[in-house]
Every structure is written in structure tokens, then in C-alpha cells.
Coordinates of C-alpha atoms and ligand atoms in Angstrom, one line a residue:
M1483 CA -0.1 -0.2 0.3
R1484 CA 1.3 3.6 -0.5
S1485 CA 0.0 7.1 0.9
V1486 CA -1.5 8.7 -2.2
I1487 CA -2.7 12.6 -2.0
T1488 CA -6.4 12.3 -2.7
G1489 CA -6.5 16.0 -2.7
T1490 CA -5.6 19.5 -2.3
G1491 CA -6.6 23.0 -1.9
I1492 CA -5.0 26.4 -1.0
G1493 CA -6.1 29.2 1.4
V1494 CA -5.5 32.4 -1.0
P1495 CA -5.3 35.8 1.6
P1496 CA -7.2 39.1 0.1
H1497 CA -4.3 41.4 -0.1
V1498 CA -1.9 41.0 -3.4
V1499 CA 0.8 43.8 -2.3
T1500 CA 3.3 44.4 -5.7
N1501 CA 6.7 45.1 -5.2
E1502 CA 6.1 48.8 -6.2
A1503 CA 3.5 49.4 -3.3
L1504 CA 6.7 48.1 -0.7
S1505 CA 8.8 50.8 -2.3
R1506 CA 6.5 53.7 -1.3
I1507 CA 7.3 52.6 2.5
M1508 CA 11.1 51.7 2.3
D1509 CA 14.3 52.1 0.1
T1510 CA 13.9 48.9 -2.3
S1511 CA 12.5 49.1 -5.8
D1512 CA 10.7 46.2 -8.0
E1513 CA 14.2 45.8 -9.9
W1514 CA 15.9 44.9 -6.9
I1515 CA 12.8 42.4 -5.9
R1516 CA 12.5 40.9 -9.3
V1517 CA 16.5 40.6 -10.2
R1518 CA 17.3 39.2 -6.3
S1519 CA 14.2 36.9 -5.6
G1520 CA 12.2 36.7 -8.8
I1521 CA 9.4 38.0 -6.3
Q1522 CA 6.6 40.5 -8.2
E1523 CA 3.8 40.5 -5.7
R1524 CA 2.8 38.3 -2.5
H1525 CA -0.9 37.7 -0.9
Y1526 CA -1.4 39.3 2.6
A1527 CA -3.6 38.5 5.2
A1528 CA -6.6 40.5 6.4
P1529 CA -6.4 42.2 10.0
G1530 CA -7.2 39.1 12.4
Q1531 CA -6.9 36.5 9.8
G1532 CA -4.4 33.9 10.9
S1533 CA -2.8 30.8 9.5
T1534 CA -5.6 28.8 11.4
D1535 CA -7.8 30.7 8.9
L1536 CA -5.9 30.1 5.4
G1537 CA -5.4 26.9 6.6
A1538 CA -9.4 26.0 7.1
L1539 CA -10.2 27.6 3.5
A1540 CA -7.3 25.4 2.1
A1541 CA -8.0 22.2 4.1
R1542 CA -12.2 22.6 3.1
Q1543 CA -11.1 22.6 -0.2
A1544 CA -8.7 19.6 -0.4
I1545 CA -11.2 17.3 1.7
A1546 CA -14.3 18.2 -1.2
D1547 CA -11.7 17.5 -3.7
A1548 CA -10.7 14.2 -2.2
G1549 CA -14.4 13.3 -2.1
L1550 CA -14.6 13.6 1.6
L1551 CA -16.3 14.9 4.2
P1552 CA -14.6 16.8 7.7
G1553 CA -15.8 13.4 9.1
D1554 CA -14.2 11.0 7.1
V1555 CA -10.5 12.6 8.2
D1556 CA -8.8 10.3 11.0
A1557 CA -6.0 12.3 11.9
V1558 CA -4.7 16.4 11.1
I1559 CA -1.2 17.2 10.9
F1560 CA -0.6 21.4 11.1
A1561 CA 3.0 22.4 9.8
T1562 CA 3.4 26.6 10.7
M1563 CA 6.3 28.6 12.4
T1564 CA 3.3 31.5 12.4
P1565 CA 0.4 30.1 14.6
D1566 CA -2.1 31.9 15.8
H1567 CA -1.1 31.0 19.4
V1568 CA 2.0 29.9 20.9
L1569 CA -0.4 27.2 22.7
P1570 CA -2.5 25.9 21.8
G1571 CA -1.0 24.9 18.5
N1572 CA -3.3 25.8 15.4
G1573 CA -4.4 21.9 15.3
P1574 CA -6.8 22.0 17.6
L1575 CA -7.9 25.2 16.3
L1576 CA -8.4 23.5 12.7
Q1577 CA -10.0 21.0 14.3
V1578 CA -12.7 23.1 15.7
A1579 CA -13.2 25.3 12.5
L1580 CA -13.6 22.1 10.3
G1581 CA -15.9 20.5 12.7
L1582 CA -13.8 17.1 12.4
G1583 CA -14.5 15.8 16.0
D1584 CA -12.3 14.6 18.7
I1585 CA -9.8 13.1 16.1
P1586 CA -5.9 13.8 17.0
T1587 CA -4.1 16.6 15.7
F1588 CA -0.5 17.1 15.6
D1589 CA 1.7 20.6 15.1
I1590 CA 4.6 20.4 13.4
R1591 CA 7.6 23.2 12.8
Q1592 CA 10.3 22.5 10.6
Q1593 CA 9.4 26.0 8.8
C1594 CA 10.1 25.6 5.2
S1595 CA 10.5 21.9 5.1
G1596 CA 7.4 21.4 7.2
F1597 CA 5.2 20.2 4.6
L1598 CA 7.9 17.8 3.9
Y1599 CA 8.5 16.4 7.3
G1600 CA 4.5 16.7 7.2
L1601 CA 4.4 14.0 4.2
E1602 CA 7.1 11.4 6.2
L1603 CA 4.8 11.6 9.2
A1604 CA 1.3 11.0 7.1
D1605 CA 3.0 8.2 5.7
L1606 CA 4.4 6.9 8.8
F1607 CA 0.6 6.8 10.1
I1608 CA -0.3 5.3 6.7
Q1609 CA 1.8 2.3 6.2
S1610 CA 1.8 1.5 9.8
G1611 CA -2.3 1.2 9.4
R1612 CA -2.8 3.8 12.9
Y1613 CA -4.8 6.6 10.4
R1614 CA -6.3 5.9 6.8
R1615 CA -7.0 9.6 6.2
V1616 CA -4.6 12.1 7.3
L1617 CA -4.6 16.0 6.5
L1618 CA -1.5 17.9 6.2
V1619 CA -1.8 21.5 6.2
G1620 CA 0.7 24.0 5.5
A1621 CA 0.0 27.4 6.5
E1622 CA 2.1 30.6 7.2
V1623 CA 0.7 34.8 8.0
H1624 CA 4.1 36.2 8.0
T1625 CA 2.8 39.9 8.1
P1626 CA 2.5 40.0 12.0
F1627 CA 6.4 40.0 11.4
M1628 CA 6.0 43.5 9.8
P1629 CA 6.6 46.5 11.8
W1630 CA 2.8 47.6 10.9
H1631 CA 3.2 50.8 13.4
L1632 CA 5.8 51.8 10.5
G1633 CA 3.1 52.8 8.0
W1634 CA 2.4 49.3 6.7
D1635 CA -1.4 50.0 6.5
T1636 CA -0.7 51.8 3.5
V1637 CA 0.5 48.2 1.7
I1638 CA -3.0 47.1 1.9
G1639 CA -4.7 50.2 1.3
L1640 CA -6.4 50.3 5.0
E1641 CA -4.4 53.5 5.7
V1642 CA -4.0 56.7 3.1
R1643 CA -1.1 58.8 4.3
E1644 CA 2.6 59.3 3.3
I1645 CA 5.1 57.8 5.4
T1646 CA 7.9 59.9 7.5
E1647 CA 11.6 59.8 6.8
A1648 CA 12.3 58.1 10.1
E1649 CA 9.7 55.3 9.2
R1650 CA 11.0 54.6 5.9
M1651 CA 15.1 54.4 7.3
E1652 CA 12.9 51.7 10.3
N1653 CA 11.4 49.8 7.5
T1654 CA 14.5 50.1 5.1
A1655 CA 16.8 48.0 8.1
S1656 CA 14.6 45.3 7.3
R1657 CA 14.0 44.8 3.1
D1658 CA 16.4 42.3 2.9
R1659 CA 13.8 39.9 4.8
T1660 CA 10.4 42.1 4.7
V1661 CA 10.0 41.8 0.9
L1662 CA 10.7 37.7 0.8
F1663 CA 7.4 36.6 2.6
G1664 CA 4.0 36.3 1.6
D1665 CA 0.7 35.0 3.5
G1666 CA -0.4 31.4 2.4
A1667 CA -1.9 28.0 2.6
G1668 CA -2.1 24.7 0.7
A1669 CA -3.8 21.6 2.1
V1670 CA -3.3 17.9 1.0
V1671 CA -5.4 15.0 1.8
I1672 CA -3.3 11.5 1.9
E1673 CA -4.8 7.8 1.9
G1674 CA -3.9 5.0 1.5
R1675 CA -4.2 3.1 -1.8
D1676 CA -2.9 -0.1 -3.7
G1677 CA -0.4 0.3 -6.9
A1678 CA 2.1 1.7 -8.1
A1679 CA 1.0 5.5 -7.4
G1680 CA 2.0 7.2 -4.2
L1681 CA 4.8 8.5 -1.8
G1682 CA 8.3 6.9 -1.2
P1683 CA 11.0 7.2 -0.9
I1684 CA 11.5 10.3 1.8
R1685 CA 14.8 11.3 2.6
L1686 CA 15.0 14.0 5.6
H1687 CA 17.6 15.6 7.3
T1688 CA 18.8 18.0 9.8
D1689 CA 22.0 20.0 10.4
G1690 CA 21.6 22.1 13.9
G1691 CA 24.9 23.7 13.5
G1692 CA 23.0 25.5 10.9
A1693 CA 20.4 27.1 13.5
G1694 CA 22.0 30.7 13.5
V1695 CA 21.7 31.2 9.6
L1696 CA 18.2 31.7 9.5
T1697 CA 16.4 31.8 13.3
M1698 CA 14.3 34.5 15.6
P1699 CA 16.5 35.6 18.6
G1700 CA 13.7 37.4 20.3
A1701 CA 9.8 36.0 21.4
S1702 CA 12.0 33.1 23.2
F1703 CA 11.4 31.6 26.6
K1704 CA 15.3 32.2 27.3
R1705 CA 14.7 35.9 27.8
R1706 CA 12.7 37.0 30.7
P1707 CA 10.3 38.6 29.8
F1708 CA 9.6 36.2 26.8
V1709 CA 9.2 39.3 24.5
S1710 CA 9.2 43.0 25.5
H1711 CA 9.6 46.2 23.9
A1712 CA 13.4 46.5 24.3
Q1713 CA 13.2 43.3 21.6
I1714 CA 10.9 44.8 19.4
E1715 CA 12.6 47.9 18.6
A1716 CA 16.1 45.7 18.4
G1717 CA 14.2 43.7 15.6
E1718 CA 14.9 41.0 17.4
T1719 CA 11.2 40.1 16.9
L1720 CA 11.6 39.4 13.3
P1721 CA 13.5 36.6 11.8
V1722 CA 17.3 37.3 11.3
M1723 CA 18.9 35.5 8.5
S1724 CA 22.5 35.1 6.9
G1725 CA 20.8 35.5 3.3
K1726 CA 23.8 34.3 1.1
E1727 CA 24.4 31.0 3.8
V1728 CA 20.8 29.8 3.3
F1729 CA 21.4 30.6 -0.4
R1730 CA 24.7 28.4 -0.6
S1731 CA 23.1 25.7 1.4
A1732 CA 19.9 25.6 -0.5
V1733 CA 21.6 25.4 -4.6
T1734 CA 23.9 22.7 -2.6
L1735 CA 21.5 20.7 -0.4
M1736 CA 18.4 20.3 -2.5
P1737 CA 19.9 18.8 -5.4
Q1738 CA 22.0 16.3 -3.5
V1739 CA 18.7 15.1 -1.4
V1740 CA 17.3 14.7 -4.5
R1741 CA 19.7 12.7 -6.0
E1742 CA 19.5 10.9 -2.7
V1743 CA 15.8 10.0 -3.5
C1744 CA 16.4 8.9 -6.9
A1745 CA 19.3 6.8 -6.1
L1746 CA 16.8 5.1 -3.7
S1747 CA 14.0 4.3 -5.9
G1748 CA 16.1 3.5 -8.9
V1749 CA 15.0 6.1 -10.9
P1750 CA 17.3 8.3 -12.3
V1751 CA 17.2 12.3 -12.1
E1752 CA 16.8 12.9 -15.9
A1753 CA 14.1 10.9 -15.8
L1754 CA 11.9 12.5 -13.3
D1755 CA 9.3 14.3 -14.9
L1756 CA 8.9 17.3 -12.2
V1757 CA 10.2 18.5 -9.3
L1758 CA 9.0 20.7 -7.3
V1759 CA 11.5 23.2 -5.2
H1760 CA 10.3 24.9 -1.6
Q1761 CA 9.4 28.3 -3.3
A1762 CA 11.5 31.1 -1.5
N1763 CA 14.1 32.8 -4.6
L1764 CA 13.9 31.8 -7.9
R1765 CA 17.6 32.0 -8.0
I1766 CA 17.7 29.5 -5.7
I1767 CA 14.9 27.3 -8.0
E1768 CA 16.9 28.0 -11.1
G1769 CA 20.2 26.6 -9.4
V1770 CA 18.5 23.7 -8.4
Q1771 CA 17.4 23.1 -12.0
K1772 CA 21.1 23.7 -13.3
A1773 CA 22.5 21.7 -10.9
L1774 CA 20.5 18.4 -11.3
G1775 CA 20.8 19.3 -15.1
L1776 CA 17.0 19.4 -15.9
P1777 CA 15.1 22.0 -18.3
P1778 CA 13.4 24.8 -16.8
E1779 CA 10.2 23.3 -17.8
K1780 CA 10.5 20.6 -15.1
V1781 CA 11.2 23.0 -12.5
P1782 CA 8.0 24.4 -12.1
H1783 CA 7.7 27.9 -10.0
N1784 CA 5.1 30.3 -8.9
V1785 CA 7.2 32.6 -5.8
E1786 CA 7.0 35.4 -8.6
R1787 CA 3.3 35.7 -7.4
W1788 CA 3.3 34.3 -3.9
G1789 CA 6.8 35.2 -2.4
N1790 CA 7.7 32.9 0.5
T1791 CA 4.9 31.0 2.0
T1792 CA 7.4 29.0 4.2
A1793 CA 5.4 25.7 5.3
A1794 CA 2.8 26.2 2.5
T1795 CA 4.8 26.4 -0.7
L1796 CA 4.6 23.0 -2.1
P1797 CA 1.7 21.9 -1.3
I1798 CA 0.2 25.6 -2.9
L1799 CA 2.4 24.9 -5.9
F1800 CA 1.3 21.2 -6.1
H1801 CA -1.9 22.0 -6.3
E1802 CA -1.2 25.2 -8.9
C1803 CA 0.2 22.3 -11.4
R1804 CA -2.4 19.9 -10.9
Q1805 CA -5.1 22.7 -11.7
N1806 CA -3.0 23.8 -14.8
G1807 CA -2.4 20.5 -16.1
L1808 CA 1.5 20.2 -15.4
V1809 CA 0.6 17.4 -13.0
Q1810 CA -1.1 14.1 -15.1
P1811 CA -0.9 10.6 -13.7
G1812 CA 1.6 8.0 -14.6
M1813 CA 4.2 10.9 -13.3
T1814 CA 7.2 10.8 -11.6
L1815 CA 7.9 14.2 -9.4
V1816 CA 10.0 14.8 -6.6
F1817 CA 9.3 17.5 -3.3
T1818 CA 12.2 19.4 -2.2
A1819 CA 12.8 22.3 0.4
L1820 CA 15.3 23.3 2.9
G1821 CA 14.7 26.1 5.6
S1822 CA 15.7 27.2 9.0
G1823 CA 17.2 24.6 11.7
L1824 CA 18.6 23.8 9.0
H1825 CA 16.0 21.2 8.2
W1826 CA 15.7 19.3 4.3
G1827 CA 15.0 16.9 2.4
A1828 CA 13.2 15.7 -0.8
A1829 CA 10.4 12.8 -1.5
L1830 CA 9.8 11.3 -5.0
Y1831 CA 5.6 10.7 -5.6
R1832 CA 4.5 8.8 -8.1
T1833 CA 1.1 10.2 -9.6
Ligands
LIG941 O1 13.1 29.9 2.7 C1 14.5 29.5 3.3 C2 14.5 31.5 3.4 N1 15.1 32.5 3.1 C3 15.9 32.0 1.8 O2 16.0 31.4 1.5 C4 16.8 33.4 1.4 C5 18.0 33.2 0.7 N2 19.0 34.1 0.4 C6 18.8 35.1 -0.7 O3 17.5 34.6 -1.5 C7 19.1 36.3 -1.1 O4 20.3 36.0 -0.4 C8 18.6 38.0 -0.3 C9 17.5 37.7 -1.6 C10 18.0 37.7 0.9 C11 19.4 38.8 -0.7 O5 20.0 38.8 -2.0 P1 22.0 38.9 -2.3 O6 22.3 38.6 -4.3 O7 22.4 37.8 -1.1 O8 21.9 40.8 -1.5 P2 22.9 40.9 0.1 O9 22.5 40.4 0.8 O10 24.4 40.5 -0.8 O11 22.7 42.3 -0.8 C12 23.0 43.4 -1.8 C13 22.8 44.8 -1.7 C14 23.0 45.2 -0.1 O12 23.3 46.5 -0.2 P3 25.1 47.0 -0.4 O13 25.2 46.1 0.9 O14 25.6 46.2 -1.3 O15 25.0 48.5 -0.3 C15 21.9 45.4 0.3 O16 21.9 46.2 1.8 O17 21.3 44.8 -1.7 C16 20.8 45.3 -0.7 N3 19.1 45.0 -0.1 C17 18.4 45.4 -1.1 N4 18.1 46.9 -1.8 C18 16.7 47.0 -2.1 C19 19.0 44.3 0.2 N5 18.0 44.2 0.5 C20 17.1 44.8 -0.2 C21 15.8 45.4 -1.0 N6 15.8 46.4 -1.5 N7 14.8 44.7 -0.7

């Protein structure tokens, strides 16, 4: 028996924010963002809309797409680094929103690799016979990281005013990160099925030695209090990133782990129909494509419309590829991701 993705769905936040809109509140430009990252626009959640809300939109669609009712789901895995609350996790909140009954829910993190780690868990649950139908959700609302007191409401049209020079300078201090991220959610339903289609093999890796290259120092339970005005003012409640190091790791380790799952399954890399790469930066995606020696059409991307949605990128991309006909029955594809942790991995999937 194999674990098969029988339904997909996405949660699309309402506000589309262009590079030009961001350039009105900080020193950046459409050209810089496009050239360095490929991103043209991203979605922002509405005020008060959390990752559970977006996850619920995606999950409802995925459950219906699988031809199921919410009551048919046996377990939930919710991957996010931007939960509605520190406690409890999004799992119980999603369970209530969807009316799933008292089934178990697992909250996982693993940031950009959250979807892949979730796939591994779902596969183990299904292979062991513990659960038959697993709902896996990746959802993020990154926008609360942004310093909203500095005129950010203007980019989603909730406020009409010129921002001050001081606000612009402060926004510019975090521009290397804030321009990259967007909000969004993707969900898949995974069920056990006999036949050749389905998941496997999956390879996951973690290198805690790289924990410092992408981390959020503030809002930490090593601090007393765990969050303070001083931390906010010091920019410690925003992720801190060594962009170049993450970039180098991504273009090296993702091709390596794709080759690992290919070797384990006996499928040559050139025989893959598609490689779905975590959508953080178009230059990284192209770097992975070139390192694998694959033509660009085998490595689709949507980062230009979504920005980096962390745990949501792979399920959103897979859903869109199914919708636009790029994913067809009988294909062999690989999902791969790398992110904060460092966590990275790859999963081979036959449609
Ligand atoms: O999901 C995993 C999470 N993260 C990633 O995968 C990110 C991986 N890294 C990257 O994508 C790239 O490193 C970035 C896109 C973050 C940055 O690209 P880069 O080519 O490494 O640029 P840089 O950091 O070397 O910055 C080059 C210049 C700097 O100016 P100076 O010092 O050369 O005068 C920055 O201050 O670009 C400046 N800069 C900006 N300019 C306009 C940084 N951010 C911006 C911005 N707009 N948004």
C-alpha cells in the first residue's frame, strides 16, 4: 500500500501586494526584488486573519477535492512557524473550524521543510495502519512580523498617508527579509491505496549546526520576559537571516537530497517529470534546476506571485500544477525543500 495524495486545496489571502507598493514605504525597488528573488507580488492576510483561517480554507477545498467529508479525516498534521498562538497549536483550532470531531491533531514546525516532514509523518501513520486518511496543512501568516506601526497599513490600502522619513528608514532596516515573504496556505489529503502511485522514498536531514543562519532571537523563553518593547525595537522579533549562507546551502543540499531519493528509488534524475522546489527565491529554484541538469520546464515555480510562504509553498505549488494540468497521471516527481533548522529533504511521488 502507498500513501496517495487524493485531494489538494489552497487558502488565498485577500491583499495582493506588489513590489511597487513596498517601495512606497522603504528603500527598495521592483527591479531589486525581481532581479534578486524573482518575486513580483505576494498576498497579505486581512487584519485578524490567522494561519488557522487560511489553513481551514485550504483544508475544506482539499477534503472536498478528495471526495470526502470532514468527518472522514482520521488525523491532522499542521505545519506552521506562524501559529495563531504559542499555545495551543493550530491543530485543535482547525479541528473545531472544520468540525472534525475529536480526532488527534499534530502541530509541527520545521519551517520551510514543514510540508516534507509532514509527508513523512503522514506516510508513517498510513503505512503503520494507525490512520487511514490524514489531512496535512502548511499555512503561514508572516505579515505580523512586519512593523505595522511604521505605515504598513498603506500597502494594503487600509490607510492613506505619506509615511515619514524616519518610518521609511526603519522599514529599510529589515528590507532584505520583509520583501521576500507572503501569506498563504496549502493542504493535502493523504490516503492509503494499493498500486504504483504514491509516496516514497522520502529522505529528511537536519543540521542544527546551521540553526543560527535563519533564526528569530526574540520572543524567546530564554528571555525574561519572553517578549519586550526592547526586543521589538532591536528588531529581534523578526527572523534574522544570513541570506547568502541560506542561499548556498539551498543550492547545494536540495540537489544532493533529490539525487538521494532518486538513487533509493532507482529512478534516474533525468527521468523525473517534475521537481517541485521550495519557493523562496527564483535564483535558488533555477540553481537547483541547473545543478540537477534538468530543463526549466521540469522545475515549475510560482514564487513570483506568492513570495516565500514557508510551509505552504509546496502544497500551493502542487495544487496549482494539478489545476493547470502540469501534473498528469503516471508522472514521477520529487518535492524538495530547505529552511531554518537547518532542515531539508526530498520526497519522491508517483501520480
Ligand atoms: O526559505 C528559506 C529562507 N530564505 C532564503 O531562502 C533566502 C536565501 N537568500 C536569498 O534569497 C538572498 O541572499 C537575498 C534575496 C536575501 C539577498 O540577495 P543577495 O544577492 O544575497 O543580496 P545581499 O544581501 O548581498 O544585498 C546586496 C545589496 C546590499 O546593499 P550593499 O551593502 O551592497 O550596498 C543590501 O543592503 O542589496 C541591498 N538590499 C536591498 N536593496 C533594495 C537588501 N535588501 C534589499 C531590498 N531592496 N529589499
